[in-house]
XYZ file of C-alpha atoms in Angstrom:
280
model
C -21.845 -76.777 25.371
C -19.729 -79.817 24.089
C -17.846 -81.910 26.178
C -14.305 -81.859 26.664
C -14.104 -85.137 24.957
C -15.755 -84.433 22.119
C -13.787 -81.546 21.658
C -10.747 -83.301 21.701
C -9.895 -83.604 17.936
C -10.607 -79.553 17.726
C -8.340 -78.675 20.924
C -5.786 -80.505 19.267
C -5.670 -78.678 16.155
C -6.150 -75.373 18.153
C -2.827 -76.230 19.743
C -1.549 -77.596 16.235
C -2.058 -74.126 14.811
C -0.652 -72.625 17.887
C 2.776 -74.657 17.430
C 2.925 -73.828 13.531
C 1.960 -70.058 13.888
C 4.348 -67.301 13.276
C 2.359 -64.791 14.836
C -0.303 -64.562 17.060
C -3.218 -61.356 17.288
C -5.875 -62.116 20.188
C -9.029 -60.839 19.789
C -11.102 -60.493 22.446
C -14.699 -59.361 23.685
C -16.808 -59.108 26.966
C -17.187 -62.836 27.527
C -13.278 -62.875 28.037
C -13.668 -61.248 31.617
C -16.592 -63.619 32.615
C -14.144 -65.822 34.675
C -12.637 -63.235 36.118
C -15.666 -62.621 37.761
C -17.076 -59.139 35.310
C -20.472 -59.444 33.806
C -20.911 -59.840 29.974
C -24.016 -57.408 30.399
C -25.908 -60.100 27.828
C -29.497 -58.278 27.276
C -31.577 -56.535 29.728
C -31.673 -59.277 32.064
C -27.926 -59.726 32.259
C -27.446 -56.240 33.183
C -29.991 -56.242 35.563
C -28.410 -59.283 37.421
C -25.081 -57.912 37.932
C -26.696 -54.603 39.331
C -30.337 -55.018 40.083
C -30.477 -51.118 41.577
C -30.719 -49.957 37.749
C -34.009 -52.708 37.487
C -35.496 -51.114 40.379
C -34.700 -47.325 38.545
C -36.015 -48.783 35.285
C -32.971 -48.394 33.586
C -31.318 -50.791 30.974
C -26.925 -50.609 30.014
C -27.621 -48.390 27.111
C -29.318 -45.970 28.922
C -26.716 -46.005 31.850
C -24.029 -46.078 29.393
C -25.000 -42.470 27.378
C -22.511 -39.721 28.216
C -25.650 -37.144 28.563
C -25.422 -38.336 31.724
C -22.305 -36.557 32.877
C -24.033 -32.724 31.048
C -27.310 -33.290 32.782
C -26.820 -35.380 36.116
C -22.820 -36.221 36.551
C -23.272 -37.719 39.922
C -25.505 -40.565 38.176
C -23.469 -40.419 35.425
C -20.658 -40.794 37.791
C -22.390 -43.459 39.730
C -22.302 -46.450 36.977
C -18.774 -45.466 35.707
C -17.143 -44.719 39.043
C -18.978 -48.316 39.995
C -17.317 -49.957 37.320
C -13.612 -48.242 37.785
C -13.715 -49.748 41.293
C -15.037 -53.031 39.993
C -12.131 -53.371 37.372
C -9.561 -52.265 39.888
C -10.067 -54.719 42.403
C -10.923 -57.975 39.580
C -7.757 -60.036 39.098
C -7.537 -61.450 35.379
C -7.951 -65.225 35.538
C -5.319 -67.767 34.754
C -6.137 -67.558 30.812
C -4.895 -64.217 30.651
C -1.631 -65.617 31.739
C -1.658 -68.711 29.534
C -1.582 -66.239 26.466
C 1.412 -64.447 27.863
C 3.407 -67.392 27.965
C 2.627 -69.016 24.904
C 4.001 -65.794 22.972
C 6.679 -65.632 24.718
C 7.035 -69.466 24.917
C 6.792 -69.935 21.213
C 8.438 -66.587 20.467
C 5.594 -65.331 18.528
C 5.061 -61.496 17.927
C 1.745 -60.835 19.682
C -1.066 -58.044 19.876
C -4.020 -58.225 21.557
C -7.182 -56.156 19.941
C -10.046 -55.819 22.655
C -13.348 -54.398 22.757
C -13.230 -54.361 26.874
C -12.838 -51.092 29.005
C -11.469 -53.143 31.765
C -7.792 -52.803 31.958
C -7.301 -56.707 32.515
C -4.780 -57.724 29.616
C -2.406 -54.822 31.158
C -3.149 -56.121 34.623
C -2.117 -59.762 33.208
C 1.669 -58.342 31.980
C 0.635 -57.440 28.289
C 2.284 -54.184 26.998
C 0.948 -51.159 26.340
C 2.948 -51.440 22.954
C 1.603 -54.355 21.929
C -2.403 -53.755 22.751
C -5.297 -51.821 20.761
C -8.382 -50.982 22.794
C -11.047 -50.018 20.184
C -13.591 -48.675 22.868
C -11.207 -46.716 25.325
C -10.254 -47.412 28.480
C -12.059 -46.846 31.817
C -8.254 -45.732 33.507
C -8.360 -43.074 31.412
C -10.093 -39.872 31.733
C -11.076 -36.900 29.256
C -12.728 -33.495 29.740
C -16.551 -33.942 28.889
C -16.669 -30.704 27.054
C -14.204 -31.584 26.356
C -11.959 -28.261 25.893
C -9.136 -30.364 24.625
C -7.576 -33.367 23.125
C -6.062 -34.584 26.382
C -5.981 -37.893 27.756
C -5.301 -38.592 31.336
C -4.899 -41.684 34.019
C -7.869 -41.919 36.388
C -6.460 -41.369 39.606
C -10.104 -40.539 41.008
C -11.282 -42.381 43.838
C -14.578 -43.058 43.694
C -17.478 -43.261 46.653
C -20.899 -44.653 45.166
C -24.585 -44.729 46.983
C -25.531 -48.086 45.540
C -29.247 -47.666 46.447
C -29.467 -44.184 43.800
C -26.223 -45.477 41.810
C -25.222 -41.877 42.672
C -21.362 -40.927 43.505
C -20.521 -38.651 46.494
C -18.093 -36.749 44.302
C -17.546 -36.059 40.424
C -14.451 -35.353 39.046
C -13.272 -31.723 37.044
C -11.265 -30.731 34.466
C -8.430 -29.322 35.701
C -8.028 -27.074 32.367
C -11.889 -25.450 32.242
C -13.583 -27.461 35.329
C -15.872 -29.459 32.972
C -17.101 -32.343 34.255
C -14.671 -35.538 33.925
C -15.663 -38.279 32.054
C -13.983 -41.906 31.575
C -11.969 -41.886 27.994
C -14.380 -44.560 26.599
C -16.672 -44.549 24.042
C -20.074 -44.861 24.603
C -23.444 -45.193 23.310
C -24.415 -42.257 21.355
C -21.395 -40.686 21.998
C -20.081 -37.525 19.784
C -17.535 -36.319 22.304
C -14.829 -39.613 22.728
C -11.477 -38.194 22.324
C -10.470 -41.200 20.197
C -6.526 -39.724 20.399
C -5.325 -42.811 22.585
C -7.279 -45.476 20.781
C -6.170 -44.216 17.496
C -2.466 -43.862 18.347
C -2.766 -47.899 19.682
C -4.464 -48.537 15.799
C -1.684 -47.076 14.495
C 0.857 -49.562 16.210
C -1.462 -52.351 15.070
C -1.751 -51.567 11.819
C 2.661 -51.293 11.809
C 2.402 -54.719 13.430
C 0.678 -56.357 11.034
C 2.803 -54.710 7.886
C 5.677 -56.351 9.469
C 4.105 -59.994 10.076
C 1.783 -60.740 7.267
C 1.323 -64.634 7.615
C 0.612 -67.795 8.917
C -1.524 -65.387 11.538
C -3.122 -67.153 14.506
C -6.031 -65.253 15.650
C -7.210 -66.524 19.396
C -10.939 -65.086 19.496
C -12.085 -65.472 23.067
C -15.524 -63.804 24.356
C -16.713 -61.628 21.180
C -20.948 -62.363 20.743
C -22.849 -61.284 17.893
C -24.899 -58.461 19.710
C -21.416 -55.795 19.234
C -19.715 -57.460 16.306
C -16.958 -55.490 15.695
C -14.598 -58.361 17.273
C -15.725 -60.829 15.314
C -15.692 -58.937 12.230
C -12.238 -57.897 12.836
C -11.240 -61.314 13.427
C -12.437 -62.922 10.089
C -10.957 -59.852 8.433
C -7.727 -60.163 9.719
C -7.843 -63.845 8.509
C -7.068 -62.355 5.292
C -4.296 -64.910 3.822
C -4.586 -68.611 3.311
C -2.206 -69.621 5.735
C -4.048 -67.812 8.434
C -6.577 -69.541 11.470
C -8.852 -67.884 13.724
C -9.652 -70.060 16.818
C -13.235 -68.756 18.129
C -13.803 -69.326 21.473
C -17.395 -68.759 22.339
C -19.602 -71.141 24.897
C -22.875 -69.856 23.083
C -22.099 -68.207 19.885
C -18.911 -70.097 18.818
C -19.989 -70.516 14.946
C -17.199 -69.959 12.603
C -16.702 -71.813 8.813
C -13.820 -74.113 8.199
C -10.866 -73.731 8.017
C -11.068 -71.644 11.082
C -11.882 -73.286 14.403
C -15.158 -73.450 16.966
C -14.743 -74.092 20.446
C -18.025 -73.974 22.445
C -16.395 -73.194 25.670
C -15.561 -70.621 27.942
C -12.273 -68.716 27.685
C -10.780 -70.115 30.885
C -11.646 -73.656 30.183
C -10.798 -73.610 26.185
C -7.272 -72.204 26.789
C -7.113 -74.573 29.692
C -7.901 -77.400 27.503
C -5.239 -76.682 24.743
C -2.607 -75.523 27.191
C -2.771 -79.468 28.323
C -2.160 -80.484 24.510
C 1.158 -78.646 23.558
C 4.603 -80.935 24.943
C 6.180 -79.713 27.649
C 7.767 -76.373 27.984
């Protein structure tokens, strides 16, 4: 990772671009919760650092993110996703969540954020519901695992785990057929995600960007190459000549010109450029 310093002459064109943009779409993936204190889950060994139980059961993310779980063993099923909604509850966004708030409204610049995360944090940080896409669900939602019907619910469910089994004390029913509950996410091998809710947010994207079709600035923060549907989206939102993507990445922050690299974390690189534009 590059200094500061010798970032300099990029940070200043990031916040250039920021000053000269008519609209701005953020784009972000796992790494964008890393300084709020949430695991990226980057390979085996990442996973198995933030929750070392799942080493012990031999057990890697993909395998503890299927939704057979929650048809053959719902209290294990249960015990990673429950884990997780109680994890994302009680995490606070860091300050770069906040930093992107004001700039939009700073700069009055229509804003949407697209995210890959589960987490709830960009809500959490005063982002609209209106103005957000979450391609892969959300963990504060819930759906029937059957599931009997299209409905979409808030997760309400409190949530008890056994961190030594990664087992939860009590699983959740549908109160239409008494199905098993499962979190409104979509997951690895997954044929049941009611994608109503995601699809509806895609909808009021796609309207959003009829309306503002240029001079685009597209804040990447956090997407890696292992799920690269953020940084696909990203360079194909990037569509018109006018428009920039800034790609903020501390290990995988490769991007061609005229669009921008930044080799930091997504704290420190909004931190950096926040410092560059004149006083508000």
């Amino acid at each position: 990772m590059e200094s500061h310093s010798a970032l300099q002459p990029l940070l200043h064109q990031a916040a250039e671009a920021l000053q000269q943009a008519q609209c701005l779409i953020i784009t972000a993936g796992a790494g964008m919760g890393v300084d709020s204190g949430l695991p990226d889950f980057r390979g085996d060994q990442g996973f198995w650092t933030a929750y070392p139980m799942y080493q012990r059961l031999g057990i890697n993310f993909y395998s503890a993110a299927n939704p057979v779980h929650f048809s053959r063993d719902p209290a294990f099923g249960w015990g990673f996703y429950g884990h997780r909604t109680n994890l994302y509850r009680a995490t606070r966004p860091h300050a770069g969540f906040s930093l992107l708030h004001q700039w939009a409204r700073r700069f009055a610049l229509p804003c949407f954020v697209v995210t890959s995360n589960v987490d709830g944090q960009f809500q959490q940080a005063g982002f609209s519901e209106d103005e957000l896409l979450e391609i892969h669900g959300s963990i504060h939602h819930l759906q029937c695992s059957r599931p009997c019907s299209q409905a979409i619910w808030p997760n309400r469910e409190i949530f008890a785990i056994d961190e030594t089994s990664m087992r939860c004390h009590q699983v959740p029913h549908c109160p239409q057929c008494g199905a098993v509950v499962r979190p409104n996410i979509l997951m690895f091998n997954d044929f049941c995600w009611i994608d109503e809710r995601s699809a509806a947010q895609e909808r009021a994207f796609d309207h959003f960007l009829s309306q503002h079709r240029h001079r685009r600035l597209i804040i990447e923060l956090g997407a890696g190459t292992a799920v690269p549907s953020i940084r696909r989206l990203s360079l194909q939102l990037a569509e018109q000549a006018d428009d920039r993507v800034v790609r903020i990445n501390p290990r995988e922050p490769q991007i061609a010109a005229p669009h921008l690299s930044l080799p930091l974390g997504a704290l420190a690189a909004l931190q950096a450029i926040d410092q560059l534009l004149p006083a508000g």
